[in-house]
Each structure stands twice: as C-alpha cells, then as structure tokens.
CSV table of C-alpha atoms and ligand atoms in Angstrom, one decimal:
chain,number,residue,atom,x,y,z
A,13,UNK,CA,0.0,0.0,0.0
A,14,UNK,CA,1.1,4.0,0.0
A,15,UNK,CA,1.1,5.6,2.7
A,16,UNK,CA,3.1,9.1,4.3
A,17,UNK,CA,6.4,8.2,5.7
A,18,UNK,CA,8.9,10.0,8.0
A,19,UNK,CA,12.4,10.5,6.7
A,20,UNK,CA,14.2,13.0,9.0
A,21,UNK,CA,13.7,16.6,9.9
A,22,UNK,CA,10.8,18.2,6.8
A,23,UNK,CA,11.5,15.2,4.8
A,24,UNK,CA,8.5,12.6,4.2
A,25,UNK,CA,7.1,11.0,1.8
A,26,UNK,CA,5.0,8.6,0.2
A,27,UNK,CA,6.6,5.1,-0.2
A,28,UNK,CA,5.0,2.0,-1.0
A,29,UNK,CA,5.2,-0.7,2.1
A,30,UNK,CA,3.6,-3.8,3.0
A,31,UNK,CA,0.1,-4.1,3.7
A,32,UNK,CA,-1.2,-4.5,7.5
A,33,UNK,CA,-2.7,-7.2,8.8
A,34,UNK,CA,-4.3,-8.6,11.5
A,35,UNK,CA,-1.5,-9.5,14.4
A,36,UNK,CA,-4.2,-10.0,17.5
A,37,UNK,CA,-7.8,-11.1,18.0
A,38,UNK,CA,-8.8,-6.9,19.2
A,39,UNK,CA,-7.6,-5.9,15.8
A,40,UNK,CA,-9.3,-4.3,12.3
A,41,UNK,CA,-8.2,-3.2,9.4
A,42,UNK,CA,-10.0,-0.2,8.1
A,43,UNK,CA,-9.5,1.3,4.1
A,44,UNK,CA,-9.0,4.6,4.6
A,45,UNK,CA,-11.6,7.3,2.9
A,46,UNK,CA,-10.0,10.3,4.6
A,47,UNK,CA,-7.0,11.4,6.5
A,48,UNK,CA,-5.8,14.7,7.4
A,49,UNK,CA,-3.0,16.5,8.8
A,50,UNK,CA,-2.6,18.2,11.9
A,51,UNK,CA,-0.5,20.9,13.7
A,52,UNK,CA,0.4,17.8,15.8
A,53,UNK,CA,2.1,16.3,13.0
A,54,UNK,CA,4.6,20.1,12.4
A,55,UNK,CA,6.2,18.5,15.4
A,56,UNK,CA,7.4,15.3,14.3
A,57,UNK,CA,8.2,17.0,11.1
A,58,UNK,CA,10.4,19.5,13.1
A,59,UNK,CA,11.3,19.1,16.8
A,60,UNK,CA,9.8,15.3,17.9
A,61,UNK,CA,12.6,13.9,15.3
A,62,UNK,CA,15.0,12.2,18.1
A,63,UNK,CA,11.6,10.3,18.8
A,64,UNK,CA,11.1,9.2,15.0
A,65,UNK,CA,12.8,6.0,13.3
A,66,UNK,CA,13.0,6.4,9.2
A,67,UNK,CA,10.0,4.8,7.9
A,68,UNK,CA,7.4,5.5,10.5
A,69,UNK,CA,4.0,5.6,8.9
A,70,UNK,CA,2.5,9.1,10.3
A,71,UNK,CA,-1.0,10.3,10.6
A,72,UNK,CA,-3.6,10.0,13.4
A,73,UNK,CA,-6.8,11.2,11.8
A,74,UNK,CA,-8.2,8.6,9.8
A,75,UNK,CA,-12.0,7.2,8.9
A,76,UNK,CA,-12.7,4.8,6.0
A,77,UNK,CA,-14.2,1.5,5.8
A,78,UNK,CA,-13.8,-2.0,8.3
A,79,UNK,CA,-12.0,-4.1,5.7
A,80,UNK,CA,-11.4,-7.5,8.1
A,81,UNK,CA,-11.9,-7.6,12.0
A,82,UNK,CA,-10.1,-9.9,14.2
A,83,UNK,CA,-12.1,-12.9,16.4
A,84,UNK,CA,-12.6,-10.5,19.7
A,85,UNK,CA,-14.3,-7.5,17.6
A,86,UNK,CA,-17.6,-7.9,17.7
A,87,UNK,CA,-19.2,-4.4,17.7
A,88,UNK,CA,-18.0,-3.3,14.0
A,89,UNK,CA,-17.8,-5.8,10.9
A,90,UNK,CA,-16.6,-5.5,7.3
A,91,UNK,CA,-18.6,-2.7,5.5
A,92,UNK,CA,-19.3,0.0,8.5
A,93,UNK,CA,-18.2,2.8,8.1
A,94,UNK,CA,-16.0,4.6,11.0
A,95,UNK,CA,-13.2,7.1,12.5
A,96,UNK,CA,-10.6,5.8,14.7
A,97,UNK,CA,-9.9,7.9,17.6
A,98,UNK,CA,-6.1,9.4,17.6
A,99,UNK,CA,-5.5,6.7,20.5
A,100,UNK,CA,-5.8,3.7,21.2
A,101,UNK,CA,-8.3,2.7,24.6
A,102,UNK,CA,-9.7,-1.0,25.5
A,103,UNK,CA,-12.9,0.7,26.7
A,104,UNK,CA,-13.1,-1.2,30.5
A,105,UNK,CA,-9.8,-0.7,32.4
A,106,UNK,CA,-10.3,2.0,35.2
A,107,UNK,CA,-9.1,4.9,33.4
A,108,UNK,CA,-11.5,4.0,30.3
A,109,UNK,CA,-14.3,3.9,32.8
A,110,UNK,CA,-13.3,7.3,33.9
A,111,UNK,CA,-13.7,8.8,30.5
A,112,UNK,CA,-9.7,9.3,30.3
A,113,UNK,CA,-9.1,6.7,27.8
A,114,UNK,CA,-5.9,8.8,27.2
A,115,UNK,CA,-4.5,7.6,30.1
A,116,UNK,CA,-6.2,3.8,28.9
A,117,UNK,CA,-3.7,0.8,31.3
A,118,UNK,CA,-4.2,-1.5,28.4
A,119,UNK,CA,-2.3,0.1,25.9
A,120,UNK,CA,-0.1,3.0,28.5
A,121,UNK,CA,3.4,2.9,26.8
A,122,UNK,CA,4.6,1.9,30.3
A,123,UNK,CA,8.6,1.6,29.3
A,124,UNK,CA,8.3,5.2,28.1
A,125,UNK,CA,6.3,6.1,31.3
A,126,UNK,CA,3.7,7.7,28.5
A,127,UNK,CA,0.0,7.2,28.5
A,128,UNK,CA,-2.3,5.8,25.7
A,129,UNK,CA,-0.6,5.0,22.7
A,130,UNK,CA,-1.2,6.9,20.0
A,131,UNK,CA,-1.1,6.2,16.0
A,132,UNK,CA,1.8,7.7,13.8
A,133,UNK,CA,3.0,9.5,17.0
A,134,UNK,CA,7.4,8.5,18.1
A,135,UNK,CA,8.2,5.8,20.1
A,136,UNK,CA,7.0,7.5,23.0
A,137,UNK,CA,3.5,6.5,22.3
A,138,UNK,CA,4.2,3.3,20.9
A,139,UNK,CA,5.3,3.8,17.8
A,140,UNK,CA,2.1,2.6,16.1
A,141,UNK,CA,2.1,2.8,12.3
A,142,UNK,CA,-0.9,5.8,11.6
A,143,UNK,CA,-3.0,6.2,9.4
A,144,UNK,CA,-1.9,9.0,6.2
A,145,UNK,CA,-1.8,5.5,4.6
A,146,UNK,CA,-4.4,3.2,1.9
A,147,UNK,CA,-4.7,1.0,4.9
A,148,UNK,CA,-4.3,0.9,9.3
A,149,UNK,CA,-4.7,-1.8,11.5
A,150,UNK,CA,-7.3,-0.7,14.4
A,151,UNK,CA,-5.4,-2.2,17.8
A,152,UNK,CA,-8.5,-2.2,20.9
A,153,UNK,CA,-11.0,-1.7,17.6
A,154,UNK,CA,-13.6,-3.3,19.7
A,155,UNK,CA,-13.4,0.1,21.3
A,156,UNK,CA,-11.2,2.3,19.3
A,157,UNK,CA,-13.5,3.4,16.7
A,158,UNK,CA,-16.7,5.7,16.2
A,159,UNK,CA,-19.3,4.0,14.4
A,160,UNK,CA,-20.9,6.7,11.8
A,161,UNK,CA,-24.2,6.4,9.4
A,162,UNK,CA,-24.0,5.5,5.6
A,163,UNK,CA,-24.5,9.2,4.6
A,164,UNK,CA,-23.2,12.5,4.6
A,165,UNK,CA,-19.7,12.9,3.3
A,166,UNK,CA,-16.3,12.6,4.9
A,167,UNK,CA,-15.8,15.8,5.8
A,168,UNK,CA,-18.9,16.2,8.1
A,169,UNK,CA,-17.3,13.2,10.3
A,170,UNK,CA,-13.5,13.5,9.9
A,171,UNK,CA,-13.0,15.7,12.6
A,172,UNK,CA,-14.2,13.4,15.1
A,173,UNK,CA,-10.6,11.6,15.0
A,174,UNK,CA,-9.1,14.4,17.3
A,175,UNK,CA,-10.0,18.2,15.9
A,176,UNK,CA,-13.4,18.0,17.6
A,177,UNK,CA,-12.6,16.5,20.8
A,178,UNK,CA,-9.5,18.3,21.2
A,179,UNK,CA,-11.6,21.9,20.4
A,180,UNK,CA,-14.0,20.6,22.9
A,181,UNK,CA,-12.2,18.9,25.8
A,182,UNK,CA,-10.4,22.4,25.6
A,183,UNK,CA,-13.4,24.6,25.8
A,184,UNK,CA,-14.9,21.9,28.8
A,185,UNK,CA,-11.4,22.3,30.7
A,186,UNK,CA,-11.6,25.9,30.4
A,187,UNK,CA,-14.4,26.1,32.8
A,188,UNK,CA,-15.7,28.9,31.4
A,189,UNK,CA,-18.3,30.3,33.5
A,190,UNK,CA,-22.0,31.1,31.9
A,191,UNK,CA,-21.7,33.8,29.4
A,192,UNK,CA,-18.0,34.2,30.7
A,193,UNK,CA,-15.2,35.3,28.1
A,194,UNK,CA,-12.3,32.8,26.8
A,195,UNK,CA,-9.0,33.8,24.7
A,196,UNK,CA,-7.9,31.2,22.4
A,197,UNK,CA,-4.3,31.5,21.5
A,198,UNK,CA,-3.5,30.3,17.8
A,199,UNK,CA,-6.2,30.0,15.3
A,200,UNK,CA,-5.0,26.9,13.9
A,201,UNK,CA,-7.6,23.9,13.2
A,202,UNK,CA,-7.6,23.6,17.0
A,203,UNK,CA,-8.0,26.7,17.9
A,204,UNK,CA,-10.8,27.6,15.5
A,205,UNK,CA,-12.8,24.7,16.2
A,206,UNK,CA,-12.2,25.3,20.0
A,207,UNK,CA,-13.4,29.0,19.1
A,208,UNK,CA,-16.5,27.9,17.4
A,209,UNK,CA,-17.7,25.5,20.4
A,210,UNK,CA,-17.0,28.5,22.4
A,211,UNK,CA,-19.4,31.1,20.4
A,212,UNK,CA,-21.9,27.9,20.3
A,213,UNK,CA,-22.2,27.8,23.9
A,214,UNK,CA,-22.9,31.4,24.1
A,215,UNK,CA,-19.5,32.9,25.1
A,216,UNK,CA,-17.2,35.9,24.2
A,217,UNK,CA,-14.2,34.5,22.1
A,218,UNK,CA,-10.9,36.6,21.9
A,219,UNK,CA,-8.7,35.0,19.0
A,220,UNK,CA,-4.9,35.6,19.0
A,221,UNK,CA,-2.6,34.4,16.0
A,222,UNK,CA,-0.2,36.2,13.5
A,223,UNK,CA,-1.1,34.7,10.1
A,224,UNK,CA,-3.8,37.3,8.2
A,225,UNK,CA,-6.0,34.2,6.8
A,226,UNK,CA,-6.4,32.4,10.0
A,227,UNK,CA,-7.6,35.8,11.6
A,228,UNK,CA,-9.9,36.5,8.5
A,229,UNK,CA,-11.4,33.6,9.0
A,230,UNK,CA,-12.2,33.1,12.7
A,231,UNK,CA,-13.4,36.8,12.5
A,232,UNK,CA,-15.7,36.2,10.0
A,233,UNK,CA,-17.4,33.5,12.3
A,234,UNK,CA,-17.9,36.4,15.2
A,235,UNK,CA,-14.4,35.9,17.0
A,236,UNK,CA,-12.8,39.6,18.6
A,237,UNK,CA,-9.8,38.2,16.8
A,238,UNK,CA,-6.2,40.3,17.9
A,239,UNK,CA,-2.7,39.7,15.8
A,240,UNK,CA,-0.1,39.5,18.0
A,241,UNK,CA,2.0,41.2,15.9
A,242,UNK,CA,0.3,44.5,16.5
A,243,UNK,CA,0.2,43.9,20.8
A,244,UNK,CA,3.8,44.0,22.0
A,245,UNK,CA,1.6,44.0,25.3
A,246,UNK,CA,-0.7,41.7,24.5
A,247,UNK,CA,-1.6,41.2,28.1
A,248,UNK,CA,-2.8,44.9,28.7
A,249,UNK,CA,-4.9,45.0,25.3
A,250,UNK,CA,-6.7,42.1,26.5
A,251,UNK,CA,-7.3,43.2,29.9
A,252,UNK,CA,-8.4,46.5,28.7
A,253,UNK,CA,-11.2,45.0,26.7
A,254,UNK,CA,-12.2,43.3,29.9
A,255,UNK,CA,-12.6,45.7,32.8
A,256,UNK,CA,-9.2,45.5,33.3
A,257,UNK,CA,-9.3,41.8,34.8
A,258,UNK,CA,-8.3,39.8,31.6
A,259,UNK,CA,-10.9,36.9,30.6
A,260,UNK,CA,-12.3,34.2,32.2
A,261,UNK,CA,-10.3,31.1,30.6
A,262,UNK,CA,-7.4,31.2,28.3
A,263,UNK,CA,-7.1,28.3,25.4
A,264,UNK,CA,-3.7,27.7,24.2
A,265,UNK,CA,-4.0,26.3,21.0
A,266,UNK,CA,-0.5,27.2,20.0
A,267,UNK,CA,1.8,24.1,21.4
A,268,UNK,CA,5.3,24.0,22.2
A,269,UNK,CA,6.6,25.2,18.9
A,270,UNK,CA,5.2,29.5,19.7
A,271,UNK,CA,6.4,32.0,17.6
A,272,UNK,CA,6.5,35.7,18.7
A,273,UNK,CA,8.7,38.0,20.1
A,274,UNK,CA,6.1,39.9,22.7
A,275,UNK,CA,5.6,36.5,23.9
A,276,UNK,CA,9.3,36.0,24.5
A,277,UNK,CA,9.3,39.4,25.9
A,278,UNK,CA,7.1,38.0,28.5
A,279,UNK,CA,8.9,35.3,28.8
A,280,UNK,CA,12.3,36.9,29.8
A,281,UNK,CA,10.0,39.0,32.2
A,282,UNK,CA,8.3,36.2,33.7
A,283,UNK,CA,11.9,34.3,34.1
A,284,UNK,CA,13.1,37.5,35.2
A,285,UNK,CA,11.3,36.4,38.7
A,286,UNK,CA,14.1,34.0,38.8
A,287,UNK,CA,17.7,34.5,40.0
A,288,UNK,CA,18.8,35.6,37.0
A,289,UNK,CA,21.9,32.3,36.3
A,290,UNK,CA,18.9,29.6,37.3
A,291,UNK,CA,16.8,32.0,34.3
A,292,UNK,CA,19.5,32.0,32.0
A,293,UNK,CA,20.5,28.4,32.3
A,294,UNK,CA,16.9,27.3,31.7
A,295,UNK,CA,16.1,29.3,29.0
A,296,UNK,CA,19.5,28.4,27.4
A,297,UNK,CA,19.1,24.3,28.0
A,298,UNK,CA,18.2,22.3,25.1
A,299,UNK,CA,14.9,20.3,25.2
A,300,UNK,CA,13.6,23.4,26.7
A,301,UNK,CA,9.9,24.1,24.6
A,302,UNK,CA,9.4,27.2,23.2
A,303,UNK,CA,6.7,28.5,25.9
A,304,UNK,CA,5.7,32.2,24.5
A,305,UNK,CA,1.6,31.1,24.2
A,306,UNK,CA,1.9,29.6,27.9
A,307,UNK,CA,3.5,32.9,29.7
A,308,UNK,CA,1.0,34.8,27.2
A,309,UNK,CA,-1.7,32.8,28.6
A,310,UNK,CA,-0.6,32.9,32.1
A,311,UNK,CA,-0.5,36.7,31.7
A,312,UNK,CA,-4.0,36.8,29.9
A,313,UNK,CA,-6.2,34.8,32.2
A,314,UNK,CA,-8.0,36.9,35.0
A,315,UNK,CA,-7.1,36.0,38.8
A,316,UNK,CA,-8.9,33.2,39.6
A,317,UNK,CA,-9.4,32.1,36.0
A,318,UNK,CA,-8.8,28.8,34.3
A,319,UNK,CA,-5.7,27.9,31.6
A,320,UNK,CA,-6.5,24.9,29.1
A,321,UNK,CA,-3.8,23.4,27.6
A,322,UNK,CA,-4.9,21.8,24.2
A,323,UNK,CA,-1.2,22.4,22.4
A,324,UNK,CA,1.2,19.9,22.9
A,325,UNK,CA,3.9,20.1,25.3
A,326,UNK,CA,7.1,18.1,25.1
A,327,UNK,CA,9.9,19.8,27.6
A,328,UNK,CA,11.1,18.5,30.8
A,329,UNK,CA,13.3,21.8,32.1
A,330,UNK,CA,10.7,24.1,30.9
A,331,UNK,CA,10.7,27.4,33.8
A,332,UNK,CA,7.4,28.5,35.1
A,333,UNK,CA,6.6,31.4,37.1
A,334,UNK,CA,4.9,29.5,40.0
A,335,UNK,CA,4.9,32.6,41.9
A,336,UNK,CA,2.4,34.1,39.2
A,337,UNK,CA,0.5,30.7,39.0
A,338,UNK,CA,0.2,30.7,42.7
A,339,UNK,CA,-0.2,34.1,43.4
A,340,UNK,CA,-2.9,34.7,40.7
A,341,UNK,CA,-5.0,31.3,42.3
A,342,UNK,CA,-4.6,30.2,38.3
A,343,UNK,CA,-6.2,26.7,37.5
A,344,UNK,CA,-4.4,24.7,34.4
A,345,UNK,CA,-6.1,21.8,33.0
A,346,UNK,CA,-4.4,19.9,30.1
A,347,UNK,CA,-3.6,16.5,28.2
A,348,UNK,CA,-4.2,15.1,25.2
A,349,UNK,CA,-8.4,14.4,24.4
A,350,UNK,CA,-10.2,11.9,25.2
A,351,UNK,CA,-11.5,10.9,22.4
A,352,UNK,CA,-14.5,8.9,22.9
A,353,UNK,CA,-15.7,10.9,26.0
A,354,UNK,CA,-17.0,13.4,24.1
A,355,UNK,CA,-17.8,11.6,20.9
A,356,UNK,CA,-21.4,11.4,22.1
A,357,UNK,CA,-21.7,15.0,22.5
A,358,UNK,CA,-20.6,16.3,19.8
A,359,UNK,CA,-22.4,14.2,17.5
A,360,UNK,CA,-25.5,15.9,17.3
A,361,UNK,CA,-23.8,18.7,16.0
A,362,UNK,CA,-23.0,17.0,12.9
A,363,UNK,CA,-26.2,14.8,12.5
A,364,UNK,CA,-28.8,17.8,12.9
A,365,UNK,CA,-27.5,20.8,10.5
A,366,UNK,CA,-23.6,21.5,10.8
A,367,UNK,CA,-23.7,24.3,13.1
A,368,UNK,CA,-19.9,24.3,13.5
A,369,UNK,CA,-19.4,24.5,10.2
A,370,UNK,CA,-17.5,21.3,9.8
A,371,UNK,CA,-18.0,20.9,6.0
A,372,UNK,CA,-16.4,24.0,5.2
A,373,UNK,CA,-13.7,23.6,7.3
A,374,UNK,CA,-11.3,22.0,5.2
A,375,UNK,CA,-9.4,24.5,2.7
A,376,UNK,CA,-7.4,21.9,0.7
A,377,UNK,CA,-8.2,18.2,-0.5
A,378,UNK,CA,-5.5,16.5,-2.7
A,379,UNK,CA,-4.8,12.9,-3.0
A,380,UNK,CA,-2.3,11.2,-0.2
A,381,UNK,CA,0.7,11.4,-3.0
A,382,UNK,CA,0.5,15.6,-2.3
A,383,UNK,CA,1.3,15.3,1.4
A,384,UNK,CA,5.2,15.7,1.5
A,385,UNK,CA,4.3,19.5,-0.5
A,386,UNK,CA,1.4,19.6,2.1
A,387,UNK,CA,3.4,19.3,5.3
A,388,UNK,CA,6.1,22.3,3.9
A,389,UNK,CA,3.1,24.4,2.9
A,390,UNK,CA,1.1,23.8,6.0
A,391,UNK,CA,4.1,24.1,8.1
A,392,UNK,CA,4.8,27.4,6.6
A,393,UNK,CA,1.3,28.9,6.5
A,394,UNK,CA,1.3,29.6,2.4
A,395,UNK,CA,-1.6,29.1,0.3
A,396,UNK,CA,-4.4,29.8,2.6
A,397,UNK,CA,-3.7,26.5,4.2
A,398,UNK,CA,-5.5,25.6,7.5
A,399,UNK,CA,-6.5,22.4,7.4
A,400,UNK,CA,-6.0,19.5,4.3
A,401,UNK,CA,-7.9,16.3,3.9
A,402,UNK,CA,-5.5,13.5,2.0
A,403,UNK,CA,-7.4,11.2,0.0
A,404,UNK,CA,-5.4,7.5,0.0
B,213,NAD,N1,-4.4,18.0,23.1
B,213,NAD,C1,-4.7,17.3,22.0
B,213,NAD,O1,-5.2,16.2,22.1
B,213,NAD,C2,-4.2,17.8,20.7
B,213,NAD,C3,-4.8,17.3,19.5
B,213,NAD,C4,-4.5,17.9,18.3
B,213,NAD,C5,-3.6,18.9,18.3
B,213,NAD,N2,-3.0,19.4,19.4
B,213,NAD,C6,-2.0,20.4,19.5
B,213,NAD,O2,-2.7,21.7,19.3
B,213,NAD,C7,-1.8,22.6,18.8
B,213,NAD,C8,-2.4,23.3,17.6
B,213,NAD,O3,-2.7,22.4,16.6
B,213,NAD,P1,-3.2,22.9,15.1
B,213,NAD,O4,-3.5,21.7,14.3
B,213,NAD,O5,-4.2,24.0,15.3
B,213,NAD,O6,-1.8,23.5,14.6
B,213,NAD,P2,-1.3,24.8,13.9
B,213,NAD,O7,0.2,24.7,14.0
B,213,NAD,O8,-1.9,24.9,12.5
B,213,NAD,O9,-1.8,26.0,14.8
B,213,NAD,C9,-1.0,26.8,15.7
B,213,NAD,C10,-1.3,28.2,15.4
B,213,NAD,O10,-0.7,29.0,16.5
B,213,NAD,C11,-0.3,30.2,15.9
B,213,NAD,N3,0.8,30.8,16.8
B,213,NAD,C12,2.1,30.5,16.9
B,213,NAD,N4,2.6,31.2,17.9
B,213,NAD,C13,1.7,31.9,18.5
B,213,NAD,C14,1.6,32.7,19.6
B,213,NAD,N5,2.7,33.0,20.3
B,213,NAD,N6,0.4,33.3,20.0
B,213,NAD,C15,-0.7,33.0,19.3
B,213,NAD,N7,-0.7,32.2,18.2
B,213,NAD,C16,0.4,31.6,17.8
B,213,NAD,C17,0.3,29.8,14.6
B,213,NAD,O11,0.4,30.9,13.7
B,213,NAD,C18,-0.8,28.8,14.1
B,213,NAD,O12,-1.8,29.4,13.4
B,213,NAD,C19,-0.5,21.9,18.4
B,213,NAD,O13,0.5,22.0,19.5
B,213,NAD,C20,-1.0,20.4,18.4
B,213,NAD,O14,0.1,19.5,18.6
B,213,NAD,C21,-3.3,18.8,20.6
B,214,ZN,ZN1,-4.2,15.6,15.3
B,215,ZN,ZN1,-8.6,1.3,28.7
C-alpha cells in the first residue's frame, strides 16, 4: 500500500510498504476514505525527530471503511463505516471507565512512562504505524473506533478523530463560567474549532494568531480576533477590553513550537522572577519548549481564571513562574483528548445541520501522494492553508 512516511527533519514521503494485517484477535483493518494533517504532526516533522525512526508511517486522523476484523471484535464488521480515535483505549480498564481513555492501562506505553498509545505519534506512544496511509490496522478496535451512518460525506465526520474532541475537551477544561469570556491563543484547526464551540455555547471568544488568513477567518465566524504582531503587550490589550481583569479562561491552541517576540518578551520577564543564572540556564538548555503562548496565557487569564492546555507540550526543564500561577490562584487543565468521552456529545452537531461548520472547514483536498508538498506548505502557513484532507 502507499502511505506518508517520516524520513528525517521536513523530509517525508509517500513510499509503498507492505500491507497491515491482523496481528491479535482486538484488531481491524480499516481502508481509509479520509485522512488529514494536523498541527500535531509540524512536530514530528520539526522538533519530535529524536523520537522518530526512518520509515514511521504518520497520521492519526483517519475514517474509511472496516475491511477485516479480528475474532474478539464484535461491535463493528466488514462494510461500516468509522473514525478511529487518535489513540488507542480497551474501553473497560479503570481509566477507560473514567472517560480518560488517554491515560487507557491497556495500551499506557509503560517503558516510556507515557499514556495511551497513540497512531503515527514516536516511540513515546508506541510507535504505532498511523493512518496518512491506503490501509491501518485498528489495535483495541472493539473500542477504538466511532461508528458513523452510511450518509453524509467525509468531511462532516472527519474531525471526530481528534480536531473535535480536542476543540472541545479544551473549551470543557476551560471552565468557562456562563456567558463568561475565553482567549484562544493560535487559530489553527484547534483553535478555530475550539473557538466555534466556544461562540456555540454562548461565550465571548478573543482570537490571538499572527497569520492574516487564519484571523480573516475566525473573525468572520464572530471571534474579537487580535494579531499579535500589532500587541507587543498583548496582556494589557486584552485586559483593557475586559474591565481590566483579563478573561475568564485562556485556550492555548499554539503548542510547544510558539512563535513571537512579545511572547518572549514576557517570557524573559516572567523568568526574570528568577535569580537571574537559574533564568539564563533554563532558557538556554536544550529540550527546553518554546513557551511564549503559555507565559502569554498565564498573563491573559484573569485572577482566579482557568488555563486549558490543548497544544502539545514536550519539555522537561521548561521554567514556570509559580509565583504568578500561585499568586494569581490560576487553575491549568491539560492532556491530550479523550477521544471517545466526548464523541457522544458532539455528534449531534454534525447529525442535525452542521452548526460548526464542519464541511467548510477544510481548505485543501489533494490525494495522499500531495502530502510531502502539504506538510512544507502547512508548516509554513502559504496558500491559505488551514487544514488538508488526504485522499489515499
Ligand atoms: N491535546 C490534544 O489532544 C491535541 C490534539 C491535536 C492537536 N494538538 C496540538 O494543538 C496545537 C495546535 O494544533 P493545530 O492543528 O491547530 O496547529 P497549527 O500549527 O496549525 O496552529 C497553531 C497556530 O498557532 C499560531 N501561533 C504560533 N505562535 C503563537 C503565539 N505565540 N500566539 C498566538 N498564536 C500563535 C500559529 O500561527 C498557528 O496558526 C499543536 O500543538 C498540536 O500539537 C493537541
Ligand atoms: Zn491531530
Ligand atoms: Zn482502557
């Protein structure tokens, strides 16, 4: 089969390798229909390299149709039609029951210390071959999958994979209180969507990003949208449009690869709390993530306010200003989404009208051979690109 394979540091591409097959009884195959990119994947392409191995299948976004199912899966059969969830979960092991099937005990990546494993996503999460490919083998598919009617096309159901539990555990962690005001920081697939739940439940929605399209385009759904290019003190503009408190919840939809000087302005300030060699060591020690959108959000939220964490993180000497955090009683939820927690939910939404606008959200489709030129233009922002569906 074809399918998108990492190389090195911005170098994939589409090779042929062998089919999958079923390899235990909890397994499907599913023939993929649809498969996107995401802002997830700019970091493997760029900074998650030391976690990659040449060849690694990538992609975690994927729907098509079950193929072959192993003897243990009984709940899907050849012909349905589903997504697969971004990880992997049994469905009844504690954490499952809890609705964190992120944190899932049947398939944690316990020699890594790591959580659910994840598809297409470094040998921290198991190394499991994803799913920008013809075909993927389904691990936990018993559980791991979202069954989906005959009708309506792709794009009304793709985002259930991970955009629209990810925009949506976000918003939910944000705790926003009723008709309470949110920032979401980067306007990126994630941060749009997380936008639009936001304005769908009736709250004030403060977009932050630098690139002119993906401003354009959460403004025209009703976002107050702000370019951070033109707020060195990004902090002071926001708390000036909000009685001088800042807003309720901050959304950082940005991740751990943050461009923007005012950020890093903060940043040195916010390490400045620091004796200034412990500062200068941490900001100078590699493996240290590039934290602008957190310090922006930490400056943002109001005291007693709520940060969600929906960008990926990947440092382990990263300096926080704990004193702020503590002294401004600041609550920070995060993690990866749970997928099938809030599948239910947020179906509804797609079955009766699309009032997220789902099937516009998309602005490129090209077949899967595209996706090498994909990942360079997406990484780079060119061409209007947002979000691109691959057709395998
Ligand atoms: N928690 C999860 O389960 C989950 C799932 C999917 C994606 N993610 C993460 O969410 C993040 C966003 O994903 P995406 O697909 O929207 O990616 P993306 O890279 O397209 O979006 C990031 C956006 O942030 C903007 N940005 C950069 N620096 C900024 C700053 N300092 N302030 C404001 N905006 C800034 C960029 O211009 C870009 O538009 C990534 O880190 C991704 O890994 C998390
Ligand atoms: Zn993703
Ligand atoms: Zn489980």
């Amino acid at each position: 089969m074809k399918a998108l394979t990492w190389h090195g540091k911005r170098d994939v591409r589409v090779d042929t390798v062998p089919d999958p097959a079923i390899e235990h009884p909890t397994d499907a195959i599913v023939r993929i229909t649809t498969t996107a990119i995401c802002g997830s994947d700019l970091h493997l392409y760029e900074v998650l390299g030391p976690f990659m191995t040449e060849g690694d299948i990538l992609g975690h976004e994927p729907m098509g149709i079950v193929e072959e199912v192993g003897s243990e899966v009984t709940s899907i059969a050849p012909g349905d039609r589903v997504v697969i969830p971004f990880q992997m979960s049994c469905g009844n092991c504690f954490m499952c029951g809890q609705g964190l099937q992120t944190q899932c005990e049947t398939t944690q990546v316990r020699e890594k210390g790591m959580g659910a494993a994840l598809f297409g996503y470094t040998k921290l999460y198991g190394q499991v071959p994803g799913g920008q490919a013809e075909f993927l083998r389904v691990p936990q598919a018993q559980y791991s999958h979202i069954k989906l009617p005959e009708d309506g096309p792709d794009e009304r159901f793709i985002y259930l994979s991970d955009v629209l539990p990810t925009a949506w555990q976000a918003v939910e962690y944000a705790g926003i209180p009723d008709g309470g005001s949110v920032t979401v920081l980067g306007l990126g697939p994630i941060g749009d969507m997380s936008a639009r739940i936001a304005l769908h439940r009736g709250h004030r929605v403060i977009g932050v990003d630098i690139v002119p399209e993906r401003l354009e385009r959460s403004r025209g759904r009703g976002v107050e949208v702000l370019d951070l290019n033109d707020h060195g003190d990004l902090g002071e503009t926001i708390r000036e449009m909000t009685d001088g408190r800042g807003t309720d919840a901050v959304i950082d939809a940005v991740g751990m690869e943050a461009h923007g000087s005012p950020g890093m302005k903060v940043a040195h300030q916010l390490t400045g709390l620091l004796p200034s060699s412990l500062a200068e060591k941490m900001m100078e020690r590699a493996g240290v993530d590039r934290l602008n959108a957190v310090y922006l959000a930490i400056d943002i939220v109001r005291r007693g306010g709520t940060i969600s964490l929906s960008g990926v993180y990947g440092g382990m000497a990263d300096p926080l200003p704990l004193l702020t955090l503590f002294d401004k009683q600041i609550q920070l939820r995060m993690g990866q989404a749970n997928v099938k927690r809030w599948a239910e939910d947020i179906m509804p939404l797609l079955l009766d009208g699309d009032p997220l606008g789902v099937e516009g959200f998309h602005t490129h489709r090209i077949p899967l051979e595209e996706a090498p030129g994909a990942y360079e233009q997406f990484q780079k922002k060119q061409d209007g690109m947002v979000k691109v569906l691959l057709d395998p």
